[in-house]
GROMACS .gro file of C-alpha atoms in nm:
model
  505
    1MET     CA    1   1.138   3.121   2.272
    2THR     CA    2   0.808   3.084   2.205
    3ALA     CA    3   0.735   3.291   1.936
    4LEU     CA    4   0.891   3.024   1.745
    5LEU     CA    5   0.703   2.738   1.949
    6VAL     CA    6   0.385   2.903   1.737
    7LEU     CA    7   0.541   2.916   1.434
    8VAL     CA    8   0.544   2.540   1.459
    9VAL     CA    9   0.178   2.464   1.358
   10LEU     CA   10   0.091   2.871   1.291
   11LEU     CA   11   0.295   2.884   0.942
   12PRO     CA   12   0.211   2.530   0.732
   13LEU     CA   13  -0.168   2.704   0.805
   14GLY     CA   14  -0.109   3.028   0.695
   15LEU     CA   15   0.054   2.935   0.350
   16LEU     CA   16  -0.247   2.670   0.300
   17PRO     CA   17  -0.375   2.957   0.016
   18LEU     CA   18  -0.087   2.913  -0.161
   19ALA     CA   19  -0.253   2.644  -0.264
   20ALA     CA   20  -0.416   2.854  -0.530
   21LEU     CA   21  -0.114   2.942  -0.679
   22ALA     CA   22  -0.034   2.522  -0.749
   23ARG     CA   23  -0.136   2.525  -1.128
   24GLY     CA   24   0.039   2.901  -1.276
   25GLY     CA   25   0.232   3.006  -0.999
   26GLN     CA   26   0.554   2.912  -0.771
   27ALA     CA   27   0.525   3.037  -0.519
   28TRP     CA   28   0.351   2.707  -0.314
   29ARG     CA   29   0.704   2.568  -0.424
   30LEU     CA   30   0.795   2.830  -0.116
   31GLY     CA   31   0.574   2.761   0.046
   32LEU     CA   32   0.655   2.380   0.076
   33VAL     CA   33   0.970   2.456   0.177
   34LEU     CA   34   0.949   2.680   0.389
   35MET     CA   35   0.596   2.500   0.584
   36PRO     CA   36   0.955   2.284   0.821
   37LEU     CA   37   1.183   2.537   0.910
   38PRO     CA   38   1.048   2.690   1.226
   39GLY     CA   39   1.030   2.292   1.401
   40LEU     CA   40   1.364   2.280   1.278
   41LEU     CA   41   1.432   2.574   1.370
   42LEU     CA   42   1.327   2.562   1.723
   43ALA     CA   43   1.529   2.179   1.746
   44LEU     CA   44   1.874   2.343   1.725
   45ALA     CA   45   1.764   2.652   1.910
   46TYR     CA   46   1.689   2.448   2.215
   47ARG     CA   47   1.825   2.436   2.562
   48GLU     CA   48   1.616   2.412   2.790
   49PRO     CA   49   1.300   2.220   2.838
   50LEU     CA   50   1.020   2.486   2.705
   51GLY     CA   51   0.643   2.515   2.801
   52LEU     CA   52   0.385   2.773   2.609
   53SER     CA   53  -0.002   2.819   2.790
   54LEU     CA   54  -0.297   2.837   2.599
   55PRO     CA   55  -0.557   2.923   2.798
   56TYR     CA   56  -0.827   3.015   2.569
   57LEU     CA   57  -0.741   2.754   2.253
   58LEU     CA   58  -0.981   2.415   2.356
   59THR     CA   59  -0.905   2.319   2.774
   60GLY     CA   60  -0.672   2.499   2.731
   61ALA     CA   61  -0.411   2.462   2.555
   62LEU     CA   62  -0.017   2.388   2.655
   63TRP     CA   63   0.229   2.351   2.438
   64GLY     CA   64   0.538   2.294   2.499
   65LEU     CA   65   0.913   2.099   2.357
   66ASP     CA   66   1.156   1.867   2.631
   67ASP     CA   67   1.498   1.596   2.552
   68LEU     CA   68   1.291   1.327   2.395
   69ARG     CA   69   1.034   1.536   2.182
   70ARG     CA   70   1.347   1.760   2.046
   71LEU     CA   71   1.485   1.469   1.878
   72MET     CA   72   1.127   1.314   1.702
   73LEU     CA   73   1.071   1.682   1.589
   74LEU     CA   74   1.438   1.682   1.475
   75ALA     CA   75   1.359   1.380   1.332
   76ALA     CA   76   1.053   1.541   1.102
   77THR     CA   77   1.108   1.855   1.031
   78LEU     CA   78   1.459   1.720   0.879
   79LEU     CA   79   1.204   1.451   0.630
   80TRP     CA   80   0.921   1.641   0.618
   81LEU     CA   81   1.131   1.967   0.483
   82SER     CA   82   1.384   1.681   0.264
   83ALA     CA   83   1.075   1.543   0.100
   84GLY     CA   84   0.909   1.876   0.059
   85LEU     CA   85   1.183   1.990  -0.193
   86TYR     CA   86   1.162   1.645  -0.369
   87ALA     CA   87   0.813   1.665  -0.416
   88VAL     CA   88   0.834   2.032  -0.614
   89GLY     CA   89   0.985   1.806  -0.860
   90TYR     CA   90   0.754   1.561  -0.812
   91LEU     CA   91   0.474   1.674  -0.850
   92LYS     CA   92   0.284   1.717  -1.261
   93ARG     CA   93  -0.099   1.697  -1.164
   94ARG     CA   94  -0.336   1.760  -0.861
   95ARG     CA   95  -0.076   1.984  -0.681
   96ARG     CA   96  -0.282   2.161  -0.538
   97ARG     CA   97  -0.522   1.897  -0.368
   98PHE     CA   98  -0.184   1.707  -0.233
   99TYR     CA   99  -0.045   2.089  -0.134
  100LEU     CA  100  -0.348   2.181   0.091
  101LEU     CA  101  -0.307   1.718   0.256
  102TRP     CA  102   0.083   1.837   0.287
  103ALA     CA  103   0.050   2.100   0.537
  104LEU     CA  104  -0.268   1.907   0.739
  105THR     CA  105  -0.098   1.681   0.764
  106LEU     CA  106   0.213   1.772   0.831
  107THR     CA  107   0.074   2.040   1.079
  108GLY     CA  108  -0.122   1.712   1.344
  109ASN     CA  109   0.216   1.602   1.255
  110LEU     CA  110   0.459   1.814   1.438
  111GLY     CA  111   0.185   1.907   1.653
  112LEU     CA  112   0.150   1.650   1.796
  113ILE     CA  113   0.491   1.681   1.919
  114LEU     CA  114   0.475   1.971   2.095
  115SER     CA  115   0.129   1.877   2.256
  116LEU     CA  116   0.152   1.878   2.630
  117ASP     CA  117  -0.210   1.863   2.725
  118LEU     CA  118  -0.419   1.574   2.591
  119ALA     CA  119  -0.646   1.768   2.359
  120SER     CA  120  -0.441   1.926   2.213
  121PHE     CA  121  -0.270   1.592   2.165
  122TYR     CA  122  -0.557   1.391   2.014
  123SER     CA  123  -0.671   1.712   1.747
  124PHE     CA  124  -0.335   1.765   1.617
  125PHE     CA  125  -0.291   1.340   1.662
  126ALA     CA  126  -0.625   1.337   1.412
  127LEU     CA  127  -0.568   1.537   1.235
  128MET     CA  128  -0.243   1.419   1.011
  129THR     CA  129  -0.463   1.028   1.064
  130PHE     CA  130  -0.701   1.195   0.816
  131ALA     CA  131  -0.539   1.414   0.614
  132GLY     CA  132  -0.299   1.165   0.573
  133TYR     CA  133  -0.551   1.008   0.326
  134GLY     CA  134  -0.599   1.194   0.135
  135LEU     CA  135  -0.232   1.189   0.074
  136VAL     CA  136  -0.268   0.806  -0.023
  137ILE     CA  137  -0.541   0.813  -0.196
  138HIS     CA  138  -0.375   1.078  -0.432
  139ASP     CA  139  -0.358   0.939  -0.677
  140GLN     CA  140  -0.636   0.823  -0.758
  141THR     CA  141  -0.556   0.465  -0.880
  142PRO     CA  142  -0.769   0.147  -0.726
  143ARG     CA  143  -0.460   0.014  -0.596
  144ALA     CA  144  -0.404   0.338  -0.434
  145LEU     CA  145  -0.820   0.376  -0.408
  146PHE     CA  146  -0.859   0.036  -0.185
  147ALA     CA  147  -0.527   0.083  -0.003
  148GLY     CA  148  -0.733   0.452   0.115
  149LYS     CA  149  -1.055   0.198   0.256
  150VAL     CA  150  -0.798   0.013   0.404
  151TYR     CA  151  -0.652   0.247   0.636
  152LEU     CA  152  -0.948   0.440   0.667
  153VAL     CA  153  -1.106   0.163   0.817
  154MET     CA  154  -0.774   0.095   0.960
  155ALA     CA  155  -0.688   0.458   1.143
  156LEU     CA  156  -1.103   0.437   1.211
  157LEU     CA  157  -1.016   0.187   1.503
  158GLY     CA  158  -0.708   0.306   1.662
  159GLU     CA  159  -0.931   0.664   1.617
  160MET     CA  160  -1.150   0.478   1.841
  161MET     CA  161  -0.967   0.246   2.145
  162LEU     CA  162  -0.758   0.616   2.111
  163LEU     CA  163  -0.989   0.855   2.252
  164ALA     CA  164  -1.161   0.570   2.506
  165GLY     CA  165  -0.850   0.498   2.643
  166LEU     CA  166  -0.783   0.869   2.578
  167LEU     CA  167  -1.041   0.983   2.816
  168LEU     CA  168  -1.073   0.722   3.076
  169ALA     CA  169  -0.784   0.823   3.142
  170ALA     CA  170  -0.792   1.201   3.196
  171ASP     CA  171  -1.099   1.045   3.378
  172ARG     CA  172  -0.878   0.849   3.690
  173ALA     CA  173  -0.658   1.162   3.602
  174GLY     CA  174  -0.890   1.454   3.728
  175SER     CA  175  -0.599   1.622   3.431
  176MET     CA  176  -0.587   1.687   3.089
  177MET     CA  177  -0.231   1.751   3.055
  178LEU     CA  178  -0.015   1.375   2.972
  179ALA     CA  179   0.237   1.396   3.233
  180GLU     CA  180  -0.037   1.350   3.467
  181LEU     CA  181  -0.264   1.017   3.332
  182ALA     CA  182   0.034   0.777   3.376
  183PRO     CA  183   0.018   0.789   3.660
  184ALA     CA  184  -0.282   0.846   3.764
  185VAL     CA  185  -0.380   0.523   3.581
  186ALA     CA  186  -0.102   0.278   3.677
  187ALA     CA  187  -0.278   0.372   4.003
  188GLY     CA  188  -0.598   0.303   4.061
  189GLN     CA  189  -0.815  -0.001   3.905
  190TRP     CA  190  -0.853  -0.061   3.567
  191SER     CA  191  -0.511  -0.012   3.504
  192GLY     CA  192  -0.513  -0.323   3.235
  193PRO     CA  193  -0.729  -0.222   3.036
  194ILE     CA  194  -0.722   0.125   2.992
  195PHE     CA  195  -0.329   0.097   2.960
  196LEU     CA  196  -0.499  -0.210   2.649
  197LEU     CA  197  -0.682   0.104   2.506
  198LEU     CA  198  -0.398   0.316   2.387
  199LEU     CA  199  -0.113  -0.014   2.334
  200LEU     CA  200  -0.357  -0.105   2.110
  201GLY     CA  201  -0.457   0.241   1.932
  202PHE     CA  202  -0.096   0.453   1.847
  203GLY     CA  203  -0.011   0.055   1.811
  204VAL     CA  204  -0.233   0.085   1.469
  205LYS     CA  205  -0.006   0.419   1.390
  206ALA     CA  206   0.240   0.249   1.486
  207GLY     CA  207   0.208  -0.082   1.262
  208LEU     CA  208   0.250  -0.277   1.602
  209PRO     CA  209   0.184  -0.686   1.422
  210LEU     CA  210  -0.169  -0.753   1.344
  211LEU     CA  211  -0.270  -0.420   1.319
  212HIS     CA  212   0.030  -0.335   1.034
  213PHE     CA  213  -0.190  -0.464   0.709
  214TRP     CA  214  -0.238  -0.077   0.566
  215LEU     CA  215   0.159  -0.003   0.623
  216PRO     CA  216   0.291  -0.228   0.263
  217LEU     CA  217  -0.040  -0.208   0.075
  218ALA     CA  218  -0.023   0.269   0.163
  219HIS     CA  219   0.347   0.296   0.024
  220PRO     CA  220   0.410   0.193  -0.201
  221VAL     CA  221   0.046   0.347  -0.421
  222ALA     CA  222   0.120   0.737  -0.193
  223PRO     CA  223   0.288   1.024  -0.461
  224THR     CA  224   0.729   0.930  -0.302
  225PRO     CA  225   0.797   1.245  -0.022
  226ALA     CA  226   0.434   1.042   0.070
  227SER     CA  227   0.541   0.805   0.163
  228ALA     CA  228   0.891   0.914   0.284
  229VAL     CA  229   0.758   1.016   0.563
  230LEU     CA  230   0.509   0.787   0.660
  231SER     CA  231   0.760   0.515   0.702
  232GLY     CA  232   0.969   0.827   0.844
  233ALA     CA  233   0.814   1.022   1.060
  234MET     CA  234   0.363   0.916   1.039
  235ILE     CA  235   0.481   0.634   1.221
  236LYS     CA  236   0.690   0.760   1.519
  237ALA     CA  237   0.353   0.894   1.636
  238GLY     CA  238   0.221   0.559   1.808
  239LEU     CA  239   0.594   0.555   1.909
  240LEU     CA  240   0.605   0.878   2.089
  241GLY     CA  241   0.233   0.819   2.237
  242TRP     CA  242   0.309   0.513   2.341
  243VAL     CA  243   0.625   0.655   2.584
  244LEU     CA  244   0.406   0.996   2.632
  245LEU     CA  245   0.124   0.732   2.829
  246LEU     CA  246   0.201   0.368   2.852
  247PRO     CA  247   0.367   0.314   3.244
  248LEU     CA  248   0.767   0.401   3.162
  249GLY     CA  249   0.913   0.380   3.500
  250LEU     CA  250   0.649   0.341   3.655
  251PRO     CA  251   0.662  -0.041   3.914
  252GLY     CA  252   0.380  -0.320   3.876
  253GLN     CA  253   0.316  -0.335   3.462
  254GLU     CA  254   0.583  -0.584   3.421
  255ALA     CA  255   0.314  -0.829   3.254
  256LEU     CA  256   0.255  -0.516   2.955
  257GLY     CA  257   0.615  -0.503   2.814
  258GLN     CA  258   0.681  -0.843   2.900
  259GLY     CA  259   0.379  -0.864   2.617
  260LEU     CA  260   0.523  -0.569   2.456
  261VAL     CA  261   0.898  -0.724   2.375
  262LEU     CA  262   0.780  -1.022   2.194
  263ALA     CA  263   0.588  -0.769   2.045
  264GLY     CA  264   0.805  -0.619   1.925
  265ALA     CA  265   1.082  -0.971   1.875
  266VAL     CA  266   0.816  -1.068   1.609
  267GLY     CA  267   0.747  -0.786   1.455
  268ALA     CA  268   1.120  -0.664   1.433
  269LEU     CA  269   1.169  -1.065   1.224
  270GLY     CA  270   0.881  -1.118   1.041
  271GLY     CA  271   0.835  -0.808   0.907
  272ALA     CA  272   1.166  -0.825   0.803
  273LEU     CA  273   1.109  -1.211   0.651
  274LEU     CA  274   0.776  -1.070   0.506
  275GLY     CA  275   0.979  -0.823   0.251
  276LEU     CA  276   1.249  -1.081   0.172
  277MET     CA  277   0.872  -1.261   0.013
  278GLN     CA  278   0.801  -0.860  -0.179
  279GLN     CA  279   0.977  -0.765  -0.520
  280ALA     CA  280   0.792  -0.431  -0.504
  281PRO     CA  281   1.126  -0.188  -0.355
  282LYS     CA  282   0.856  -0.033  -0.157
  283ILE     CA  283   0.682  -0.333  -0.011
  284ILE     CA  284   0.911  -0.413   0.107
  285LEU     CA  285   1.061  -0.070   0.290
  286ALA     CA  286   0.694  -0.112   0.453
  287TYR     CA  287   0.763  -0.393   0.573
  288SER     CA  288   1.188  -0.289   0.670
  289SER     CA  289   0.935  -0.034   0.845
  290ILE     CA  290   0.742  -0.208   1.031
  291SER     CA  291   1.065  -0.463   1.155
  292GLN     CA  292   1.278  -0.136   1.271
  293MET     CA  293   0.967   0.001   1.438
  294GLY     CA  294   0.950  -0.365   1.595
  295LEU     CA  295   1.320  -0.304   1.790
  296MET     CA  296   1.186   0.035   1.915
  297THR     CA  297   0.788  -0.150   2.088
  298LEU     CA  298   1.104  -0.383   2.258
  299LEU     CA  299   1.306  -0.127   2.347
  300VAL     CA  300   0.962   0.115   2.472
  301GLY     CA  301   0.813  -0.324   2.696
  302ALA     CA  302   1.159  -0.326   2.838
  303ALA     CA  303   1.111   0.049   2.957
  304VAL     CA  304   0.784  -0.063   3.103
  305ALA     CA  305   0.940  -0.484   3.197
  306ALA     CA  306   1.230  -0.249   3.386
  307PRO     CA  307   1.105   0.038   3.545
  308GLY     CA  308   1.393   0.075   3.717
  309GLN     CA  309   1.572   0.101   3.312
  310ALA     CA  310   1.330   0.326   3.199
  311ALA     CA  311   1.480   0.734   3.207
  312ALA     CA  312   1.842   0.558   3.075
  313MET     CA  313   1.602   0.396   2.733
  314MET     CA  314   1.442   0.708   2.654
  315PRO     CA  315   1.749   0.940   2.465
  316VAL     CA  316   1.775   0.606   2.328
  317ILE     CA  317   1.412   0.573   2.203
  318GLY     CA  318   1.433   0.904   2.052
  319LEU     CA  319   1.754   0.877   1.910
  320TYR     CA  320   1.672   0.458   1.682
  321ALA     CA  321   1.371   0.712   1.601
  322LEU     CA  322   1.616   0.986   1.438
  323HIS     CA  323   1.829   0.767   1.261
  324HIS     CA  324   1.487   0.546   1.131
  325GLY     CA  325   1.338   0.881   0.971
  326LEU     CA  326   1.657   0.952   0.839
  327ALA     CA  327   1.811   0.673   0.653
  328LYS     CA  328   1.437   0.479   0.567
  329GLY     CA  329   1.313   0.857   0.449
  330ALA     CA  330   1.670   0.922   0.226
  331LEU     CA  331   1.601   0.493   0.109
  332PHE     CA  332   1.220   0.594  -0.017
  333LEU     CA  333   1.284   0.883  -0.158
  334ALA     CA  334   1.585   0.685  -0.406
  335THR     CA  335   1.242   0.536  -0.532
  336GLY     CA  336   1.180   0.734  -0.716
  337LEU     CA  337   1.482   0.849  -0.900
  338ALA     CA  338   1.625   0.763  -1.193
  339ARG     CA  339   1.976   0.673  -1.290
  340PRO     CA  340   2.276   0.850  -1.409
  341VAL     CA  341   2.410   0.755  -1.680
  342HIS     CA  342   2.750   0.818  -1.721
  343ARG     CA  343   2.945   0.515  -1.492
  344GLY     CA  344   3.125   0.745  -1.280
  345GLY     CA  345   2.812   0.878  -1.130
  346LEU     CA  346   2.697   0.581  -1.216
  347ALA     CA  347   2.825   0.399  -0.825
  348LEU     CA  348   2.835   0.670  -0.689
  349TRP     CA  349   2.475   0.681  -0.657
  350TRP     CA  350   2.468   0.303  -0.545
  351LEU     CA  351   2.685   0.324  -0.279
  352LEU     CA  352   2.474   0.716  -0.121
  353VAL     CA  353   2.187   0.399  -0.229
  354ALA     CA  354   2.264   0.109  -0.051
  355LEU     CA  355   2.487   0.359   0.285
  356PRO     CA  356   2.091   0.423   0.442
  357GLY     CA  357   2.005   0.134   0.426
  358LEU     CA  358   2.338  -0.060   0.551
  359SER     CA  359   2.322   0.146   0.847
  360LEU     CA  360   1.930   0.032   0.977
  361ALA     CA  361   2.184  -0.246   0.984
  362GLY     CA  362   2.459  -0.145   1.261
  363LEU     CA  363   2.721  -0.118   0.999
  364PRO     CA  364   2.983   0.072   1.149
  365LEU     CA  365   3.078   0.430   1.084
  366THR     CA  366   2.733   0.486   1.038
  367SER     CA  367   2.386   0.621   1.270
  368GLY     CA  368   2.289   0.289   1.283
  369ALA     CA  369   2.596   0.218   1.440
  370VAL     CA  370   2.489   0.498   1.662
  371ALA     CA  371   2.146   0.369   1.776
  372LYS     CA  372   2.281   0.017   1.741
  373LEU     CA  373   2.517   0.087   2.069
  374ALA     CA  374   2.333   0.242   2.244
  375MET     CA  375   2.001   0.001   2.176
  376LYS     CA  376   2.343  -0.259   2.309
  377SER     CA  377   2.382  -0.080   2.622
  378VAL     CA  378   2.025  -0.035   2.772
  379LEU     CA  379   1.908  -0.413   2.630
  380VAL     CA  380   2.153  -0.597   2.800
  381PRO     CA  381   2.099  -1.044   2.937
  382ASP     CA  382   2.016  -0.934   3.261
  383LEU     CA  383   1.756  -0.677   3.223
  384PRO     CA  384   1.508  -0.757   3.489
  385GLY     CA  385   1.162  -0.791   3.509
  386VAL     CA  386   1.269  -0.868   3.143
  387GLY     CA  387   1.194  -1.302   3.049
  388LEU     CA  388   1.371  -1.317   2.697
  389ALA     CA  389   1.585  -1.059   2.828
  390VAL     CA  390   1.905  -1.329   2.803
  391PHE     CA  391   1.743  -1.336   2.371
  392LEU     CA  392   1.862  -1.073   2.326
  393PRO     CA  393   2.243  -1.015   2.218
  394VAL     CA  394   2.127  -1.323   1.975
  395LEU     CA  395   1.770  -1.150   1.922
  396MET     CA  396   1.900  -0.799   1.781
  397SER     CA  397   2.223  -0.982   1.497
  398ALA     CA  398   1.932  -1.203   1.445
  399GLY     CA  399   1.756  -0.898   1.296
  400ALA     CA  400   2.063  -0.720   1.209
  401LEU     CA  401   2.102  -0.978   0.975
  402ALA     CA  402   1.769  -0.974   0.897
  403THR     CA  403   1.749  -0.610   0.756
  404THR     CA  404   2.081  -0.721   0.542
  405LEU     CA  405   1.963  -0.969   0.323
  406LEU     CA  406   1.593  -0.766   0.321
  407VAL     CA  407   1.833  -0.412   0.190
  408MET     CA  408   2.039  -0.623  -0.056
  409ARG     CA  409   1.682  -0.791  -0.159
  410PHE     CA  410   1.588  -0.378  -0.221
  411LEU     CA  411   1.887  -0.318  -0.381
  412TRP     CA  412   1.790  -0.579  -0.618
  413CYS     CA  413   1.428  -0.507  -0.663
  414LEU     CA  414   1.513  -0.138  -0.775
  415GLN     CA  415   1.804  -0.189  -0.973
  416GLY     CA  416   1.499  -0.383  -1.191
  417GLU     CA  417   1.323  -0.079  -1.105
  418THR     CA  418   1.515   0.284  -1.234
  419LYS     CA  419   1.625   0.403  -1.576
  420SER     CA  420   1.859   0.605  -1.643
  421GLY     CA  421   1.809   0.938  -1.734
  422HIS     CA  422   1.827   1.299  -1.579
  423HIS     CA  423   1.684   1.460  -1.206
  424SER     CA  424   1.464   1.716  -1.121
  425PRO     CA  425   1.724   1.926  -0.894
  426TRP     CA  426   1.441   1.962  -0.694
  427MET     CA  427   1.360   1.601  -0.618
  428LEU     CA  428   1.776   1.540  -0.695
  429ALA     CA  429   1.785   1.788  -0.388
  430GLY     CA  430   1.549   1.631  -0.141
  431TRP     CA  431   1.668   1.253  -0.147
  432GLY     CA  432   2.067   1.453  -0.170
  433GLY     CA  433   2.061   1.655   0.152
  434LEU     CA  434   1.882   1.367   0.357
  435THR     CA  435   2.142   1.138   0.286
  436LEU     CA  436   2.391   1.312   0.367
  437VAL     CA  437   2.216   1.479   0.733
  438SER     CA  438   2.176   1.024   0.743
  439LEU     CA  439   2.522   0.967   0.676
  440VAL     CA  440   2.716   1.298   0.796
  441LEU     CA  441   2.528   1.568   1.008
  442PHE     CA  442   2.404   1.294   1.225
  443TRP     CA  443   2.675   1.207   1.382
  444TRP     CA  444   2.653   1.621   1.491
  445LEU     CA  445   2.287   1.621   1.534
  446PRO     CA  446   2.263   1.370   1.849
  447TRP     CA  447   2.486   1.463   2.111
  448ARG     CA  448   2.276   1.832   2.041
  449ALA     CA  449   1.961   1.710   2.113
  450THR     CA  450   2.108   1.523   2.459
  451ALA     CA  451   2.421   1.487   2.695
  452GLU     CA  452   2.355   1.181   2.816
  453LEU     CA  453   2.420   0.948   2.501
  454ALA     CA  454   2.685   1.023   2.386
  455PRO     CA  455   2.844   0.731   2.709
  456MET     CA  456   2.661   0.433   2.542
  457VAL     CA  457   2.791   0.507   2.261
  458PHE     CA  458   3.143   0.689   2.366
  459GLY     CA  459   3.209   0.496   2.667
  460GLU     CA  460   3.486   0.202   2.641
  461PRO     CA  461   3.233  -0.107   2.643
  462SER     CA  462   3.067   0.031   2.361
  463LEU     CA  463   3.324   0.126   2.121
  464LYS     CA  464   3.503  -0.228   2.191
  465HIS     CA  465   3.135  -0.369   2.081
  466ALA     CA  466   3.148  -0.155   1.743
  467TRP     CA  467   3.300  -0.326   1.510
  468SER     CA  468   3.111  -0.672   1.644
  469LEU     CA  469   2.813  -0.572   1.506
  470LEU     CA  470   2.966  -0.643   1.107
  471GLY     CA  471   2.968  -1.008   1.197
  472PRO     CA  472   2.588  -1.031   1.094
  473ILE     CA  473   2.611  -0.805   0.839
  474ILE     CA  474   2.918  -0.973   0.628
  475ALA     CA  475   2.698  -1.318   0.748
  476GLY     CA  476   2.411  -1.134   0.501
  477LEU     CA  477   2.626  -1.038   0.215
  478LEU     CA  478   2.755  -1.412   0.219
  479LEU     CA  479   2.420  -1.559   0.199
  480THR     CA  480   2.285  -1.284  -0.110
  481LEU     CA  481   2.632  -1.396  -0.255
  482VAL     CA  482   2.543  -1.772  -0.278
  483VAL     CA  483   2.175  -1.696  -0.280
  484LEU     CA  484   2.238  -1.484  -0.618
  485PHE     CA  485   2.496  -1.818  -0.725
  486ILE     CA  486   2.270  -2.065  -0.751
  487ARG     CA  487   2.005  -1.828  -0.895
  488SER     CA  488   2.286  -1.751  -1.153
  489GLY     CA  489   2.385  -2.126  -1.208
  490ARG     CA  490   1.942  -2.190  -1.266
  491ILE     CA  491   1.955  -1.936  -1.472
  492GLU     CA  492   2.256  -2.107  -1.727
  493ARG     CA  493   2.129  -2.471  -1.682
  494ALA     CA  494   1.760  -2.342  -1.826
  495GLY     CA  495   1.919  -2.200  -2.075
  496PRO     CA  496   1.976  -2.483  -2.333
  497ASP     CA  497   1.709  -2.649  -2.179
  498ARG     CA  498   1.476  -2.373  -2.341
  499ALA     CA  499   1.744  -2.333  -2.709
  500ASP     CA  500   1.682  -2.756  -2.751
  501THR     CA  501   1.269  -2.759  -2.621
  502GLY     CA  502   1.289  -2.408  -2.929
  503GLN     CA  503   1.503  -2.695  -3.137
  504SER     CA  504   1.277  -2.947  -3.098
  505GLY     CA  505   0.937  -2.778  -3.174
   0.00000   0.00000   0.00000
């Protein structure tokens, strides 16, 4: 098992020479598929916490896996594998550069998940960040280059705050182990500024409100498989950093927790509302990611503000990250596909595109329903230490309504952009496989990761609330029909007016 742990990081680096074959040979295609496989095997084969000491690496590295990291690794590897398959059929030019940057970004993403020490974590985090810049500007268009500049400026700002916070935390703790930093900082002086640096440093990656500007710029210009991993996997690095280094479960940090709860509520509703004003499908999905990350931010904030409930919230955070990564990745990959020619295939295609979107709103029997029920089981109205706790049920219902409207907006705009034609088998395999995992295999995957989640979802109180998740979704669908009806009425009234004007001219 420890050999597999090392292979997660070393295999993508070992396959880098295949970039030289990206023009004429076919081996690079195999490389895109093989890179995430050790991580996926490790996540599925995991039975108990792992640890591997590497004293000769950096200042003495420690890599390992626990329940939370397993869920994050599972989500990341499934998404990277599906997006890699998709990329084989998607790439038409600059394959060598894409392959090189893809391998480095993947190494950083998976490596930071496995890192238990500060030096390894930050090194992999920085590798993922700066290699990801190359994926954003891959097409070299003016829009891509501008988005890349914004991405780089925000990334550097985040890296400076993050590095300062990590060094101060390590100095207070007298240790380089991530698990020892938060308790030492919380017990000493200057805990507020240090935690604020860590919060903002990771917040750039996680799309925290007012630090989210790079997301709606980078997603639409990046190649579609890169957009999928940017939104589904890479922004979760910020979430993981919060969980590992903020004072979850530690007393005396209620103000920080309540601030995060408020920021999460603003991100959840504000991201969805801003997304409704957009027209490009990828930009709509970018704002949807900001909205969904808002819900995860809210969970982290509640775990800080209510330290007694942190242990119960940790697996829910991992579960929601897994659900969002799979569903959002499937939606992003759908934006690059052509619509089937035949009517039956077209109907099935639209159904498979819509279901991961509606699962984000909590559609019963989907991964979203599992995640929402788990969230409802821990975000209760009488949650101690959370000033907004009484509004949490209303907030979650409003978020589900806004998400439904956002998904309908995405489907409407996607319908206007996609064209009929034939799919690349590689692209279809990547998108179809990820959609299948998000809709079917998800019901098996989380319980493989941790048994603590099962009572939250399948317990009697949760099952009673399962079908109540339909209310906001039905309301969103009805509002969509009303808007379409009003819109069609305006078009019908405008038609004769334009015709009369033409005749009088």
